[in-house]
Amino acid sequence: MSRTAFVNARLIDPASGYDEKGNLLVEDGMIADLGSQLFSDGLPDGVEVVDCGGKVLAPGLIDCRVFTGEPGAEHRETLALSSKAAAAGGVTTMIVMPNTDPVIDDVALVDFIERRARDTAIVNVHTMAALTKGLHGDQMTEIGLLRDAGAVGFTDGVKAVANAQLMRRVLSYAAHVGALVVQHAEEPALATGVMNESELAGRLGLAGTPAISETIMIERDLRLLELTGGRYHVSQISCEASVDIIRRAKTRGLPVTCGVSAAHLQLNENDVQSYRTFFKLSPPLRAEQDRLALVAGLADGTIDVIVSSHDPQDPEVKRRPFAEANFGAIGLETLLPAGLALVHNGDLPLGRLLAALTCIPSDLLGLGRGRLVTGLPADLVLIDTEVPWRLDPANLKSISKNTPFEDRLFQGRALRTMVGGRTVYVHGEDAGR
Amino acid sequence: MTSADKQPAPLFPHRHLLGIEGLSPSDITSLLDLADTYVEQNRQVDKKGNVLRGRTQINLFFEASTRTQSSFELAGKRLGADVMNMSVSSSSVKKGETLIDTAVTLNAMHPDLIIIRHQNSGAVELLSQKVSCAVINAGDGAHEHPTQALLDALTIRRRKGRLEGLRVAICGDILHSRVARSNILLLNAMGARVRVVGPPTLMPVGIERLGVEVFHDMKKGLEGVDIVMMLRLQLERMAGSYVPSQREYFHFYGLDYSKLAHAKPDALVMHPGPMNRGVEIDSAVADDIDRSLIREQVEMGVAVRMAVLDALSRNLPNELPLSGGRS
């Protein structure tokens, strides 16, 4: 029987708002007990003791949007390597996207991911399966069977379901099965650019993707959702108008949720200056006004979850002229620090940040994690919210180094990560498998 | 490290010419003044100079171009450089990494000047980061074409005596035009008043924030202008995707005498070439020796490129590093 005692911690359970100094006991991979009175009679014998030094002990982070290269592009990153990056970022559960080769659109492939993750990954891995076969956008996948096989949501990942008729049927069918439909909201006919459509795109001579490509798709889907019911989630929103649309839809009681990437909360289109392809994202980084609206939308609960949109890309597809380079940036290791920057700016309370990274995504996907509650698996992260550091890509666990935060100064990071009672990361030590 | 001794402030304080953006009015004036001297030299029987003697110039064109490439070639040869032309058709090479590989390979041959044209915006800047010689942008995507803007400015300045205060209308496909962007930047920097004229579908979003007046009605746009600068419209963009047809485009945006009549009586007409006669410009206007500067632009092109090559070469090191190797 393995037991770990976290002592002298600031325990934060975002779901309940609990935030107290105290101790926490992990036994056999589960949270056995916690509170300020725990161990008041002394520590039990034979436990490993972790002195938290007053730092924050919170539920491990849940990242709803992670791309890995497995299967098909293992040179970019495997599940095992992505999971090491996740552990180093305090992420204890990552949800991987179906945009692999082959596409995760079949029960056997969900099973493959689950087995590979079980055998090689050091954090929890769940799969979002494809909404349409081969991501081609014309035939729905076996939503019920895939859900039974373990898929926690359905999405075409970096592709939108553009066909309105199919989307209506998918929403309707998924509603009956109780599955979550996740849209990449970009009207493809309008989203033909490589950055935000703006004065800057004009100056740089780059084709722009306008914000309306996103809002048109969300508004269309919300109309469909009114007809069908069910659960609809926008994987990432990027602009002020989308925040307004989602806010109004929630006020009307529509079953809609949405996410935002940490990059979109920290960066804007001006970072693209001089054609830096690590800032080429989909949806694109938009204007500062949009970024501010996203931060406000997160603070007031319009935006439900923060994702990393971790997307490893190798130099061969990034060291290209901007128009030819691939989209995507890594983000597992910067998810928490980028979020903490908002807390340090006074944009939102720490509890709200952690909720968007723990209990809310857990509830959205039905994971039954993301809380400091006795009897739940011990997925924990010890966070130093204050320590200043500079991001050096060489120190990242990700083998692909396409981070938009190169040389960025951060304040705060994960110090120790535990998944199911097993310590998978200790800052300063290589505690990986 | 000692190459700066005895040298006064450089004529042109930049290592590369990647665009008009970032150039000061005095940088531009210096280049135009130098180009004026080359105009005279080019009109002599003996056109040969030697300021680039011993230098190697590579023209690396990823996009086909007859006139720009030959203009750069002639400019280099008239200054005494050894000039090599490389045309890399985009279909025959794999995109992307080959681009950087090509640059690294060429760099190992110790060129002093590389002139690059590429179909993608930002590609020339990317390559400039991978080589140790001076790089001149001969057009990158829809971004910039600085030597075209300089030759246009030289042409205007020689005819009108100044740039400041002139009204210039740039007409046509602004959206896809690197010539338009470089000209807007240069003319604004030199104090001209710039208008852009074209259908809304061929205007970049936020173009007015570059400091131009936007007109969709060509007659109004040409009202009182000193210079009418026409742009080329690629024919495939006229088949219904951006404008309905060639016929409709010429009707509303083709330059003919009736539209030109709205400009000042002494207004002059320019075109960067190659022209689509009868599509964006009427043949009679293009060939009107009293109004059209189109052939003069070609002559100025050689002089301006000589000036740019000369100015950049003055910033090149005159000695190889002692180790003999470039890292």
PDB file of N, CA and C in Angstrom, chain A residues 197-206 274-275 315-316 319-324, chain B residues 21 95-97 99-100 118 120-123 125-126 142-143 181 205-206 209-210:
ATOM      1  N   GLU A 197      -7.757  38.550 -40.857  1.00  0.00           N
ATOM      2  CA  GLU A 197      -7.952  39.569 -41.889  1.00  0.00           C
ATOM      3  C   GLU A 197      -7.949  40.936 -41.222  1.00  0.00           C
ATOM      4  N   SER A 198      -7.003  41.754 -41.603  1.00  0.00           N
ATOM      5  CA  SER A 198      -6.826  43.009 -40.897  1.00  0.00           C
ATOM      6  C   SER A 198      -5.896  43.906 -41.689  1.00  0.00           C
ATOM      7  N   GLU A 199      -5.715  45.119 -41.186  1.00  0.00           N
ATOM      8  CA  GLU A 199      -4.759  46.032 -41.796  1.00  0.00           C
ATOM      9  C   GLU A 199      -3.371  45.389 -41.863  1.00  0.00           C
ATOM     10  N   LEU A 200      -3.004  44.681 -40.781  1.00  0.00           N
ATOM     11  CA  LEU A 200      -1.679  44.075 -40.740  1.00  0.00           C
ATOM     12  C   LEU A 200      -1.517  43.043 -41.859  1.00  0.00           C
ATOM     13  N   ALA A 201      -2.556  42.217 -42.067  1.00  0.00           N
ATOM     14  CA  ALA A 201      -2.491  41.232 -43.152  1.00  0.00           C
ATOM     15  C   ALA A 201      -2.289  41.946 -44.478  1.00  0.00           C
ATOM     16  N   GLY A 202      -2.974  43.082 -44.653  1.00  0.00           N
ATOM     17  CA  GLY A 202      -2.806  43.869 -45.861  1.00  0.00           C
ATOM     18  C   GLY A 202      -1.379  44.348 -46.024  1.00  0.00           C
ATOM     19  N   ARG A 203      -0.808  44.847 -44.949  1.00  0.00           N
ATOM     20  CA  ARG A 203       0.578  45.322 -44.984  1.00  0.00           C
ATOM     21  C   ARG A 203       1.549  44.205 -45.318  1.00  0.00           C
ATOM     22  N   LEU A 204       1.318  43.043 -44.706  1.00  0.00           N
ATOM     23  CA  LEU A 204       2.251  41.925 -44.897  1.00  0.00           C
ATOM     24  C   LEU A 204       2.008  41.212 -46.218  1.00  0.00           C
ATOM     25  N   GLY A 205       0.892  41.544 -46.877  1.00  0.00           N
ATOM     26  CA  GLY A 205       0.578  40.867 -48.129  1.00  0.00           C
ATOM     27  C   GLY A 205       0.168  39.424 -47.910  1.00  0.00           C
ATOM     28  N   LEU A 206      -0.477  39.160 -46.772  1.00  0.00           N
ATOM     29  CA  LEU A 206      -0.917  37.806 -46.472  1.00  0.00           C
ATOM     30  C   LEU A 206      -2.439  37.735 -46.562  1.00  0.00           C
ATOM     31  N   SER A 274       6.783  40.208 -39.094  1.00  0.00           N
ATOM     32  CA  SER A 274       7.933  39.573 -39.723  1.00  0.00           C
ATOM     33  C   SER A 274       7.748  38.063 -39.910  1.00  0.00           C
ATOM     34  N   TYR A 275       6.516  37.701 -40.178  1.00  0.00           N
ATOM     35  CA  TYR A 275       6.226  36.364 -40.722  1.00  0.00           C
ATOM     36  C   TYR A 275       6.688  35.223 -39.825  1.00  0.00           C
ATOM     37  N   PRO A 315      10.303  21.322 -37.801  1.00  0.00           N
ATOM     38  CA  PRO A 315      10.858  22.494 -38.496  1.00  0.00           C
ATOM     39  C   PRO A 315      10.607  22.477 -40.004  1.00  0.00           C
ATOM     40  N   GLU A 316      10.558  21.285 -40.593  1.00  0.00           N
ATOM     41  CA  GLU A 316      10.409  21.210 -42.049  1.00  0.00           C
ATOM     42  C   GLU A 316       9.091  21.823 -42.522  1.00  0.00           C
ATOM     43  N   ARG A 319       9.597  26.082 -40.999  1.00  0.00           N
ATOM     44  CA  ARG A 319      10.618  26.993 -41.544  1.00  0.00           C
ATOM     45  C   ARG A 319      10.345  27.201 -43.023  1.00  0.00           C
ATOM     46  N   ARG A 320       9.243  27.818 -43.291  1.00  0.00           N
ATOM     47  CA  ARG A 320       8.799  28.031 -44.653  1.00  0.00           C
ATOM     48  C   ARG A 320       8.238  29.434 -44.747  1.00  0.00           C
ATOM     49  N   PRO A 321       8.045  29.914 -45.969  1.00  0.00           N
ATOM     50  CA  PRO A 321       7.299  31.168 -46.096  1.00  0.00           C
ATOM     51  C   PRO A 321       5.946  31.018 -45.402  1.00  0.00           C
ATOM     52  N   PHE A 322       5.466  32.092 -44.798  1.00  0.00           N
ATOM     53  CA  PHE A 322       4.302  32.032 -43.915  1.00  0.00           C
ATOM     54  C   PHE A 322       3.119  31.296 -44.556  1.00  0.00           C
ATOM     55  N   ALA A 323       2.839  31.606 -45.822  1.00  0.00           N
ATOM     56  CA  ALA A 323       1.669  31.014 -46.467  1.00  0.00           C
ATOM     57  C   ALA A 323       1.804  29.502 -46.617  1.00  0.00           C
ATOM     58  N   GLU A 324       3.027  29.016 -46.717  1.00  0.00           N
ATOM     59  CA  GLU A 324       3.241  27.580 -46.936  1.00  0.00           C
ATOM     60  C   GLU A 324       3.389  26.791 -45.641  1.00  0.00           C
TER      61      GLU A 324
ATOM     62  N   GLU B  21       9.254  49.616 -46.553  1.00  0.00           N
ATOM     63  CA  GLU B  21       8.997  49.778 -45.130  1.00  0.00           C
ATOM     64  C   GLU B  21      10.339  49.761 -44.389  1.00  0.00           C
ATOM     65  N   LYS B  95       8.342  22.481 -52.293  1.00  0.00           N
ATOM     66  CA  LYS B  95       8.267  23.789 -51.650  1.00  0.00           C
ATOM     67  C   LYS B  95       8.958  23.767 -50.301  1.00  0.00           C
ATOM     68  N   GLY B  96       9.110  24.966 -49.736  1.00  0.00           N
ATOM     69  CA  GLY B  96       9.473  25.079 -48.337  1.00  0.00           C
ATOM     70  C   GLY B  96      10.925  24.826 -48.043  1.00  0.00           C
ATOM     71  N   GLU B  97      11.215  23.653 -47.541  1.00  0.00           N
ATOM     72  CA  GLU B  97      12.568  23.403 -47.072  1.00  0.00           C
ATOM     73  C   GLU B  97      13.574  23.570 -48.193  1.00  0.00           C
ATOM     74  N   LEU B  99      13.508  25.691 -50.348  1.00  0.00           N
ATOM     75  CA  LEU B  99      13.774  27.123 -50.426  1.00  0.00           C
ATOM     76  C   LEU B  99      14.973  27.491 -49.562  1.00  0.00           C
ATOM     77  N   ILE B 100      14.929  27.055 -48.308  1.00  0.00           N
ATOM     78  CA  ILE B 100      16.034  27.374 -47.410  1.00  0.00           C
ATOM     79  C   ILE B 100      17.288  26.615 -47.828  1.00  0.00           C
ATOM     80  N   HIS B 118      10.001  35.723 -55.140  1.00  0.00           N
ATOM     81  CA  HIS B 118       9.290  34.527 -54.692  1.00  0.00           C
ATOM     82  C   HIS B 118       7.799  34.810 -54.661  1.00  0.00           C
ATOM     83  N   ASN B 120       5.657  33.944 -52.526  1.00  0.00           N
ATOM     84  CA  ASN B 120       5.040  34.069 -51.210  1.00  0.00           C
ATOM     85  C   ASN B 120       5.546  35.276 -50.440  1.00  0.00           C
ATOM     86  N   SER B 121       4.612  35.995 -49.834  1.00  0.00           N
ATOM     87  CA  SER B 121       4.957  37.127 -48.991  1.00  0.00           C
ATOM     88  C   SER B 121       5.860  36.661 -47.856  1.00  0.00           C
ATOM     89  N   GLY B 122       6.921  37.414 -47.617  1.00  0.00           N
ATOM     90  CA  GLY B 122       7.806  37.099 -46.491  1.00  0.00           C
ATOM     91  C   GLY B 122       8.917  36.128 -46.832  1.00  0.00           C
ATOM     92  N   ALA B 123       8.865  35.511 -48.016  1.00  0.00           N
ATOM     93  CA  ALA B 123       9.868  34.496 -48.348  1.00  0.00           C
ATOM     94  C   ALA B 123      11.266  35.106 -48.476  1.00  0.00           C
ATOM     95  N   GLU B 125      12.428  37.783 -46.929  1.00  0.00           N
ATOM     96  CA  GLU B 125      12.927  38.078 -45.586  1.00  0.00           C
ATOM     97  C   GLU B 125      13.430  36.803 -44.904  1.00  0.00           C
ATOM     98  N   LEU B 126      12.675  35.714 -45.078  1.00  0.00           N
ATOM     99  CA  LEU B 126      13.087  34.431 -44.511  1.00  0.00           C
ATOM    100  C   LEU B 126      14.459  34.020 -45.040  1.00  0.00           C
ATOM    101  N   ALA B 142       2.393  39.139 -52.289  1.00  0.00           N
ATOM    102  CA  ALA B 142       1.630  40.383 -52.365  1.00  0.00           C
ATOM    103  C   ALA B 142       2.201  41.404 -51.393  1.00  0.00           C
ATOM    104  N   HIS B 143       3.470  41.242 -51.028  1.00  0.00           N
ATOM    105  CA  HIS B 143       4.041  42.070 -49.977  1.00  0.00           C
ATOM    106  C   HIS B 143       4.726  43.317 -50.540  1.00  0.00           C
ATOM    107  N   ARG B 181       1.681  48.157 -52.747  1.00  0.00           N
ATOM    108  CA  ARG B 181       2.113  48.338 -51.357  1.00  0.00           C
ATOM    109  C   ARG B 181       3.406  49.144 -51.272  1.00  0.00           C
ATOM    110  N   VAL B 205      -8.492  44.738 -46.802  1.00  0.00           N
ATOM    111  CA  VAL B 205      -9.184  45.272 -45.630  1.00  0.00           C
ATOM    112  C   VAL B 205      -8.264  46.266 -44.917  1.00  0.00           C
ATOM    113  N   GLY B 206      -8.821  47.424 -44.542  1.00  0.00           N
ATOM    114  CA  GLY B 206      -8.042  48.372 -43.744  1.00  0.00           C
ATOM    115  C   GLY B 206      -7.023  49.157 -44.540  1.00  0.00           C
ATOM    116  N   ARG B 209      -6.080  52.714 -43.709  1.00  0.00           N
ATOM    117  CA  ARG B 209      -5.201  52.992 -42.582  1.00  0.00           C
ATOM    118  C   ARG B 209      -3.724  53.040 -42.987  1.00  0.00           C
ATOM    119  N   LEU B 210      -3.445  52.708 -44.242  1.00  0.00           N
ATOM    120  CA  LEU B 210      -2.083  52.919 -44.746  1.00  0.00           C
ATOM    121  C   LEU B 210      -1.896  54.366 -45.179  1.00  0.00           C
TER     122      LEU B 210
END
